[in-house]
XYZ file of C-alpha atoms in Angstrom:
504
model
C -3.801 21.416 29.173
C -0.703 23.460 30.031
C 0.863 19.989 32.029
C 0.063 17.816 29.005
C 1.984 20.478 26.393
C 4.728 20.560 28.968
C 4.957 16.434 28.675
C 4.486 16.413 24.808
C 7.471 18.690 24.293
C 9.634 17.050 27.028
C 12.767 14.300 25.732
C 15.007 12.079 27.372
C 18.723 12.222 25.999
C 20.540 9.173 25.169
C 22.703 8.188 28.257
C 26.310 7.245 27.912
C 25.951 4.530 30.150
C 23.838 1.509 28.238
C 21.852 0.015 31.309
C 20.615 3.619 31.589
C 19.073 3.275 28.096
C 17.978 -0.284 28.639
C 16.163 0.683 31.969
C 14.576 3.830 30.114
C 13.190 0.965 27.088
C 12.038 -1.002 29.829
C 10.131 1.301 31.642
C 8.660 3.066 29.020
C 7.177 -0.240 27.395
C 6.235 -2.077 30.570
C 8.974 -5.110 30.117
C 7.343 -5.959 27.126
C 8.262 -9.268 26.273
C 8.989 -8.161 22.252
C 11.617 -5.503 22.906
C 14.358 -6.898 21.951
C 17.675 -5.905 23.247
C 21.060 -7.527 21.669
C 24.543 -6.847 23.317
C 27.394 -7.130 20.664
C 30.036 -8.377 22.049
C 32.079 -8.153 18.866
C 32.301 -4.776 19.018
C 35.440 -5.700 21.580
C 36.851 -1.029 21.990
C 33.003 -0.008 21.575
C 30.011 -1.873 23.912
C 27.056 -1.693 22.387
C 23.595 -2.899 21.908
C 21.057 -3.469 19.129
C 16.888 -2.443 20.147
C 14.249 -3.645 18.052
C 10.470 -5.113 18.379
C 10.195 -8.911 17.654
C 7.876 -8.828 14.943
C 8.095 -5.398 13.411
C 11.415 -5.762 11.681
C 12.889 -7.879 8.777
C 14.774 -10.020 10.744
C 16.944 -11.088 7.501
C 17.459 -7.258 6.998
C 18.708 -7.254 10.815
C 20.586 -10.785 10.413
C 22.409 -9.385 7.065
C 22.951 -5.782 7.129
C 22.944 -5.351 10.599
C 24.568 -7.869 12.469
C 26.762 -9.994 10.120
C 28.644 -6.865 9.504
C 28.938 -5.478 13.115
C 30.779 -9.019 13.778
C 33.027 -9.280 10.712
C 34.853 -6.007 11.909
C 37.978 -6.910 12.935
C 40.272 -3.937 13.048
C 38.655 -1.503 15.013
C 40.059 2.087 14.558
C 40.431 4.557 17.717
C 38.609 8.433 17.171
C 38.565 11.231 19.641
C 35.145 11.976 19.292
C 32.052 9.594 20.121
C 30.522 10.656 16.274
C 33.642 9.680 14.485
C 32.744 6.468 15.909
C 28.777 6.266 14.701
C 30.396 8.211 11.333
C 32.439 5.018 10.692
C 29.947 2.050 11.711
C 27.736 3.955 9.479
C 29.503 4.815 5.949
C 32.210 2.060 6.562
C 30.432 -1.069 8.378
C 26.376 -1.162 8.237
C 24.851 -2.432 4.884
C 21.372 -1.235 5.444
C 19.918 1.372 3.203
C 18.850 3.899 5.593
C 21.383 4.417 8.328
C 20.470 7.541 10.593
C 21.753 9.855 13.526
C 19.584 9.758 16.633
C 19.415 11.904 19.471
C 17.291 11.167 21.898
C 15.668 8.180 23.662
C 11.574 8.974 23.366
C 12.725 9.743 19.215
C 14.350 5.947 19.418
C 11.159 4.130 21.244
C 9.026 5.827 18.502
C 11.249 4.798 15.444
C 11.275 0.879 17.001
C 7.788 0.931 17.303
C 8.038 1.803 13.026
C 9.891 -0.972 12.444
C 13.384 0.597 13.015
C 16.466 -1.167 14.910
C 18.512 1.444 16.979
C 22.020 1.132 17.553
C 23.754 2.344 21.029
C 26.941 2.992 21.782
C 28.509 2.797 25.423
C 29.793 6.321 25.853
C 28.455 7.880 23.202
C 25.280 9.882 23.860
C 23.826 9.322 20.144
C 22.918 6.127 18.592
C 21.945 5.162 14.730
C 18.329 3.816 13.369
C 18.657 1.591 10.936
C 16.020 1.056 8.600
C 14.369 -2.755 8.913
C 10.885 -2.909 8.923
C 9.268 -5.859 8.009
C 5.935 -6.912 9.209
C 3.800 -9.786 7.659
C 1.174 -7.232 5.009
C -1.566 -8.455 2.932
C -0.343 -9.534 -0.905
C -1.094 -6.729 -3.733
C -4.755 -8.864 -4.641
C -7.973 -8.039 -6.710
C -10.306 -5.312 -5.566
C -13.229 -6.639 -3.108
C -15.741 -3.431 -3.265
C -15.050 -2.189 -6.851
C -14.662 -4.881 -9.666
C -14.663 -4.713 -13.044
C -14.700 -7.036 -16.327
C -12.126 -5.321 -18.108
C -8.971 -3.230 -16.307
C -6.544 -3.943 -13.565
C -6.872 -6.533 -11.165
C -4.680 -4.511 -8.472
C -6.246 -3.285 -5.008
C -4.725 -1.248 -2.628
C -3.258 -3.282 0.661
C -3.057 -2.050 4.049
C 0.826 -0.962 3.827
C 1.002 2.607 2.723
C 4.625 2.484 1.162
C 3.193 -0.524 -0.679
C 0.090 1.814 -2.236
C 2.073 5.136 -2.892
C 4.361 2.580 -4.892
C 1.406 0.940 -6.883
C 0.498 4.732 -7.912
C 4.690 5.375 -8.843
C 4.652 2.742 -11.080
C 1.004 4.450 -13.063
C 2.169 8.092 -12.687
C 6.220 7.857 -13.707
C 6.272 11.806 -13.404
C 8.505 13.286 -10.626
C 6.060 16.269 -10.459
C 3.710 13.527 -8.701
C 4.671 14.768 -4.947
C 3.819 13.027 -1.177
C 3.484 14.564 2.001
C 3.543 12.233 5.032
C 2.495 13.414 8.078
C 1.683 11.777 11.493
C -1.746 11.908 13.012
C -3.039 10.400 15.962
C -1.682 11.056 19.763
C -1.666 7.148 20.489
C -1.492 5.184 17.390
C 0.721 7.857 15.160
C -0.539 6.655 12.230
C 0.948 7.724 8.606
C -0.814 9.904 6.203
C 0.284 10.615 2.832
C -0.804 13.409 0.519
C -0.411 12.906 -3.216
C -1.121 15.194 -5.995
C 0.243 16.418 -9.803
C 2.091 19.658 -8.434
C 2.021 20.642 -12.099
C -1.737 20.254 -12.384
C -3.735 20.171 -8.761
C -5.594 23.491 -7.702
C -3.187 25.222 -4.565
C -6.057 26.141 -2.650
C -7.544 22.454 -2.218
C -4.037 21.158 -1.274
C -3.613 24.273 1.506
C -7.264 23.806 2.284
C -6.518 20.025 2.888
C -2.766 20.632 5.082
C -4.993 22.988 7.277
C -8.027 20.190 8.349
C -5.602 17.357 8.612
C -3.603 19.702 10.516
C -6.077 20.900 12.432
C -6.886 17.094 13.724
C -6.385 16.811 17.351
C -7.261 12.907 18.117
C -5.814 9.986 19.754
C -6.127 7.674 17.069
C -6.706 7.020 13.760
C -7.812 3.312 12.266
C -8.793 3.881 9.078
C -9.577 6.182 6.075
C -13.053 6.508 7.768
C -12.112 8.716 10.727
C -10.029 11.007 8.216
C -13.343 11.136 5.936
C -15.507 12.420 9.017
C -13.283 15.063 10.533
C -12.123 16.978 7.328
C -15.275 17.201 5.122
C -17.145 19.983 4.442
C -20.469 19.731 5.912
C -21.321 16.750 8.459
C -25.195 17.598 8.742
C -25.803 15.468 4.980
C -26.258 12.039 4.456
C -24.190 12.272 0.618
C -20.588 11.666 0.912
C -18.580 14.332 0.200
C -14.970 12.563 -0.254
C -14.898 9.608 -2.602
C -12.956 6.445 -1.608
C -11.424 4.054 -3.570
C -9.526 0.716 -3.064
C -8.365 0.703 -6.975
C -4.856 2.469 -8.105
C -6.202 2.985 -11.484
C -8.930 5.105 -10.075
C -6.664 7.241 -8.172
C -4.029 8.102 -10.526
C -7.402 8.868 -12.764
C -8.499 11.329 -10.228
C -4.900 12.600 -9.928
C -4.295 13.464 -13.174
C -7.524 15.140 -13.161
C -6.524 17.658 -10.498
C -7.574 16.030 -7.360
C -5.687 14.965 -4.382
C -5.545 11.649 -2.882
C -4.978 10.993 1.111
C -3.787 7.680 1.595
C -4.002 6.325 5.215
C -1.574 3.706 6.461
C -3.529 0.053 7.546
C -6.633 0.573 5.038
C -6.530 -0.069 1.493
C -9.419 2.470 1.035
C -7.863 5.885 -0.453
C -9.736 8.943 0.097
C -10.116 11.572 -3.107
C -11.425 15.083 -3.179
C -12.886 17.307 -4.219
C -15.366 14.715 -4.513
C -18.237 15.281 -6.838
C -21.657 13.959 -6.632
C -21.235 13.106 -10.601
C -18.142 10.991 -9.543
C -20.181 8.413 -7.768
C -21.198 6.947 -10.999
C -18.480 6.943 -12.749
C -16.625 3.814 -12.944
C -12.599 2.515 -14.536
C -14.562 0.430 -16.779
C -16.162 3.539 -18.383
C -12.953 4.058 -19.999
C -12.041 0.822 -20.809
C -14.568 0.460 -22.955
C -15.700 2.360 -26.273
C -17.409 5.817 -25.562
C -21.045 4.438 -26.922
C -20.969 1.482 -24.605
C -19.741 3.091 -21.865
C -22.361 5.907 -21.831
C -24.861 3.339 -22.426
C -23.839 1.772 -19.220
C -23.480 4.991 -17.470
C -26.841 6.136 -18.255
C -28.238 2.639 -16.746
C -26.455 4.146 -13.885
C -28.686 7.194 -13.554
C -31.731 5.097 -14.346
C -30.712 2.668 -11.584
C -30.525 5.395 -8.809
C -33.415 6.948 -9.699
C -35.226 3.349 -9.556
C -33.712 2.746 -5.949
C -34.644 5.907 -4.606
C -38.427 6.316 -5.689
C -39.685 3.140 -6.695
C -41.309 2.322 -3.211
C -42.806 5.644 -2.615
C -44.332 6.078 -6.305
C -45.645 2.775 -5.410
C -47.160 4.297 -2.343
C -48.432 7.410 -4.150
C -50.185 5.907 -7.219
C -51.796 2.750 -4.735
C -53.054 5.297 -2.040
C -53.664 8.848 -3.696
C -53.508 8.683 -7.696
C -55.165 5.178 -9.061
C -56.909 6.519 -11.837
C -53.124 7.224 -13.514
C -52.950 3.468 -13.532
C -54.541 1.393 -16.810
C -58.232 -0.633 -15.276
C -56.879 -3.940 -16.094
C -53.355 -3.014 -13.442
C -55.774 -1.637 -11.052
C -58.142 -4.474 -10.682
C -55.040 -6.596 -10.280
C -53.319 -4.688 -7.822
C -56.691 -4.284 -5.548
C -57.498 -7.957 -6.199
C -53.655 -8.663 -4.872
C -54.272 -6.424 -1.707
C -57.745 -7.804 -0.603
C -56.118 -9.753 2.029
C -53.104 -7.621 3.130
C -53.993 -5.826 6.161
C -51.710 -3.127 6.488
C -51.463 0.036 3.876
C -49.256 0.457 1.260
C -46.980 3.238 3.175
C -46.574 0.067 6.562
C -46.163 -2.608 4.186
C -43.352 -0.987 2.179
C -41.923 -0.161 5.733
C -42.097 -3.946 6.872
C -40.587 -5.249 3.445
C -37.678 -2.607 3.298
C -36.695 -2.814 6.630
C -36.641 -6.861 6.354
C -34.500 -6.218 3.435
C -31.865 -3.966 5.518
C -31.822 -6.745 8.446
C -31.231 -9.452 5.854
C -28.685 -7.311 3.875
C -26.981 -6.996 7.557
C -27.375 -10.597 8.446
C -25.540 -11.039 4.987
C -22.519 -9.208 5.761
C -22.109 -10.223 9.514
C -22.703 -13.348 9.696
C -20.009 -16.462 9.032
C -19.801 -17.473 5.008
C -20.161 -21.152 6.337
C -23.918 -20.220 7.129
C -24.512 -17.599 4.676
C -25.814 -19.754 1.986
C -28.620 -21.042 4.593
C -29.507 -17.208 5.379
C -30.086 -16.382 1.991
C -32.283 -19.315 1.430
C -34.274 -18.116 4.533
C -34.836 -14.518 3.566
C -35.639 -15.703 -0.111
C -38.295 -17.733 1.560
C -39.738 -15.213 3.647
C -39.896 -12.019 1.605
C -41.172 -13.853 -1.434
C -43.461 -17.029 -1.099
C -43.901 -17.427 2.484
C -45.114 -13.865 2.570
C -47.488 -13.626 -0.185
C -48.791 -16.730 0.959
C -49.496 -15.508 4.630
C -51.107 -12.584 3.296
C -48.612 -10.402 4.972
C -47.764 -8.530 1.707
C -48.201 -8.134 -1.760
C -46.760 -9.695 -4.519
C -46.616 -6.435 -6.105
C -44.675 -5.048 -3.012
C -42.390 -7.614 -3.484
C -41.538 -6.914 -6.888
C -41.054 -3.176 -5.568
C -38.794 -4.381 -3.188
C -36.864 -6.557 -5.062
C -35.997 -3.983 -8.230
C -35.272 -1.444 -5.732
C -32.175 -3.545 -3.618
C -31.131 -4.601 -7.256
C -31.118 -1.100 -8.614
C -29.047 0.178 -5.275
C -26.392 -2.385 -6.273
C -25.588 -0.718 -9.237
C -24.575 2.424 -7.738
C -20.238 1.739 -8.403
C -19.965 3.010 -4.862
C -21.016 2.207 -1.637
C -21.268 5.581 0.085
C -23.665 7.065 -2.079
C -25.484 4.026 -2.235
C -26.119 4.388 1.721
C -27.184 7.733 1.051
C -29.983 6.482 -1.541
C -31.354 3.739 1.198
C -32.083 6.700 3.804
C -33.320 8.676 1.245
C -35.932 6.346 0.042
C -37.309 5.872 3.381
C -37.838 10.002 3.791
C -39.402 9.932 0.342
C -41.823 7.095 1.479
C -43.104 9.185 3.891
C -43.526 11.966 1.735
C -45.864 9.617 -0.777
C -47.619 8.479 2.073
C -48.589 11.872 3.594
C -49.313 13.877 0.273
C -49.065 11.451 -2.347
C -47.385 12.712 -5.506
C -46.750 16.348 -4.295
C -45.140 15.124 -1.243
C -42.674 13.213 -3.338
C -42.260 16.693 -5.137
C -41.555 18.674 -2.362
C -38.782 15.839 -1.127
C -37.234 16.333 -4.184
C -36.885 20.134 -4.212
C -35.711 19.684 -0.848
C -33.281 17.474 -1.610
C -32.076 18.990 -4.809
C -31.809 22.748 -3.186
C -29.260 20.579 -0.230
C -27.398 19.227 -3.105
C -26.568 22.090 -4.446
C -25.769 23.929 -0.939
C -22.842 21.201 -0.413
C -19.251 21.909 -1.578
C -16.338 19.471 -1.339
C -12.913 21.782 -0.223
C -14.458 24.493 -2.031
C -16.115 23.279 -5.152
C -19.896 23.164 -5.797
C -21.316 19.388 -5.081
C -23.457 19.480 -8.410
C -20.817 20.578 -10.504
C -20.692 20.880 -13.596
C -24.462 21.568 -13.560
C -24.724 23.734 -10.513
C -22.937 26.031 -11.829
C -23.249 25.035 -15.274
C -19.534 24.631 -16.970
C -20.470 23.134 -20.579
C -16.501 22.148 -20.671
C -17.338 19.494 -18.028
C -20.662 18.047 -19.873
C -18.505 15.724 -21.821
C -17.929 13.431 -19.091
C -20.876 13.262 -16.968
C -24.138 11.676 -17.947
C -22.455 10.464 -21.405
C -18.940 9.915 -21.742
C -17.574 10.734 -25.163
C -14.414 9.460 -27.160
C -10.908 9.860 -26.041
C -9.938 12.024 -29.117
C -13.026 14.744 -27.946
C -11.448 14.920 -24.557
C -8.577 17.067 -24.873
C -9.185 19.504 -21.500
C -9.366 18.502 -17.391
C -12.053 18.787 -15.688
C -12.609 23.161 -15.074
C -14.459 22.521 -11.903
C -11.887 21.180 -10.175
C -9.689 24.520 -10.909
C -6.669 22.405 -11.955
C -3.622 24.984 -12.941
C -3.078 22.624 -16.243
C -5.929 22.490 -18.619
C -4.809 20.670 -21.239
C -4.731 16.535 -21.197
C -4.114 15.910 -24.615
C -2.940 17.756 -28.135
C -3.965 15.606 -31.457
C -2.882 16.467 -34.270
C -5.809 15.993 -37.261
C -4.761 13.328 -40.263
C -6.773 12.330 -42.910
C -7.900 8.662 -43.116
């Protein structure tokens, strides 16, 4: 440990000699084949030579502020000092935007690798980075995981500078602040912290610099391995930080309080605290009027409850409690499972767990053969099945009601989070019937409200109850009702909105 701290802190000073540099670059990059290293031989009183990496840099930012200027200097002043020199090519000569001092050669190998061109100069044992990066990034494009009807079309990309810019242009308030950071040993990969200074809670933005801090890890690929190592509690299947590929969404959140971590090469943004009421909230909710949108909202609640004990109510009511079912249902239901051989609790097992290979299949395999897939697992979990005798046409119903209902979920983590449930509460039905499914739910409800996110209570605002909050939660009322921020968040500014009353 002590050898590797002693390597970390240990730099290699620019050389006045040039080749020295150049056989440093080399070295250190294994003759890679995309360092680029341009002598300037216009630069007749001063040698010198431009490093870049083909591929990283705009090479019409390195064509026109870079090297059309170097060579139109014709007059070439004479300085004592080797600064005076870098002083003028930099104020007097170089048209690039961000023209820097640099010091060392490990500090110039890591700003080429960012998309920076350094500039050395023979006998001079500091150099300038000039600002040209310029890689090929995905187009600004329409959300793939979180649509709507009505709203923006915009989706994050994987170019952080290009996401912190699509929340600018929402959030025009200079009070909106970003911390970048650098995490990962290897890959060194960007992080960004945004937040309202005027309005976020101080102790979830301190809370948040000490985890990401605190990360010690050689790389970082995406918003994912962020989400793992700074949440609260990693023994739960709920999510605890909300992600989001939508800037509307996270200048929402932001003005509520929250902060957003935004990870450079994944157009997923993380948000917290994250709330468990958050996962079914969705932009469209206030897009819309207030009566539609808690209309919709409420088919939210409906939908998750559907997806989570549909199957094992299924398995209660056919197993343990059939005289809660009308005679006429009954007699169909036993006439439907003369011929299946298995019980209800192995027969919901078999149909849900061909569902979850099929939903895989879906997403894995090519779109040129996903058509012929679907047509296949239409077959077999409906006709083919019933036919066989395998299963139940009622099971299929089950089945089918419950992946539709998990689809409704707006996102994706907490929908994961229903599937495993659902299989736990199956179980419970199976063993003890309607008190099993009881006890699940106690169980599961007493977790729920054991789980913070960076300090604030999971079931907020009903665990602990803040009536201030109810107004956005189940039901979402009008615009004009919503005058305060969320209190469970402990945002330092209350107040969203003053409205002044006028008769009509």
């Amino acid at each position: 440990m002590a050898r590797d701290t002693q390597i970390a802190h240990e730099t290699h000073a620019i050389h006045p000699d040039l080749a020295e540099n150049i056989a440093y670059c080399k070295k250190m990059m294994g003759n890679s084949n995309d360092l680029m290293i341009r002598p300037l031989q216009s630069l007749h009183k001063w040698p010198s030579i431009l490093l870049y990496i083909d591929g990283l840099v705009d090479t019409q930012v390195v064509n026109q502020a870079v090297l059309h200027p170097l060579m139109q200097v014709r007059n070439l002043p004479d300085f004592s000092a080797d600064d005076e020199h870098l002083s003028y090519l930099q104020n007097d000569v170089l048209t690039a935007s961000e023209v820097l001092f640099i010091d060392d050669m490990d500090a110039a190998l890591k700003s080429m690798l960012a998309g920076e061109a350094i500039l050395l100069l023979d006998g001079s044992t500091r150099g300038l980075k000039i600002g040209a990066a310029g890689w090929e990034d995905r187009a600004v494009g329409e959300p793939v995981s979180q649509t709507v009807v009505r709203g923006p079309m915009e989706g994050f990309t994987e170019n952080l500078r290009t996401n912190t810019a699509l929340i600018r242009k929402r959030i025009r308030d200079p009070q909106l602040w970003i911390e970048e950071r650098e995490i990962g040993r290897v890959t060194k990969t960007r992080v960004a912290v945004l937040y309202l200074e005027h309005t976020v809670n101080e102790d979830v933005v301190d809370e948040l610099r000490r985890r990401l801090d605190e990360i010690d890890i050689d790389s970082i690929l995406e918003s994912g391995y962020i989400e793992e190592l700074i949440q609260d509690k990693t023994t739960t299947i709920f999510p605890t930080v909300y992600n989001s590929e939508r800037p509307d969404t996270v200048s929402a959140a932001l003005l509520e309080g929250r902060v957003a971590i935004i990870i450079d090469g994944t157009p997923f943004v993380l948000l917290v605290p994250a709330l468990f009421m958050h996962f079914f909230q969705s932009p469209e909710d206030y897009y819309q009027r207030a009566d539609i949108s808690s209309l919709v909202r409420l088919l939210r609640y409906l939908s998750f409850l559907i997806a989570m004990l549909a199957p094992s109510f299924y398995i209660a009511i056919s197993t343990f409690h059939q005289e809660m079912l009308p005679t006429t249902l009954l007699i169909s239901l036993a006439a439907q499972r003369e011929g299946v051989p298995f019980p209800a609790f192995i027969e919901a097992v078999l149909m849900e767990l061909t569902y979850e290979i099929l939903r895989e299949a879906g997403i894995r395999i090519p779109r040129t053969v996903g058509q012929a897939v679907s047509i296949v697992g239409t077959l077999v979990i409906g006709q083919a099945a019933v036919e066989a005798g395998v299963v139940s046409a009622a099971m299929v119903i089950i089945v089918s009601i419950t992946a539709i209902s998990s689809y409704v979920i707006p996102e994706n983590g907490l929908s994961i989070s229903v599937r495993i449930l659902r299989f736990i509460l199956m179980m419970a039905a199976a063993a003890f019937g309607f008190y099993g499914i009881l006890i699940a739910l106690l169980i599961t409800l007493t977790h729920l409200c054991s789980l913070r996110s960076f300090g604030v209570s999971y079931m907020s605002p009903f665990a602990p109850f803040i009536q201030n909050d109810l107004k956005d939660t189940l039901f979402r009322v009008p615009w004009s009702h919503m005058k305060t921020r969320p209190l469970s968040n402990g945002t330092s500014n209350v107040t969203r909105q003053k409205r002044k009353k006028t008769k009509r």
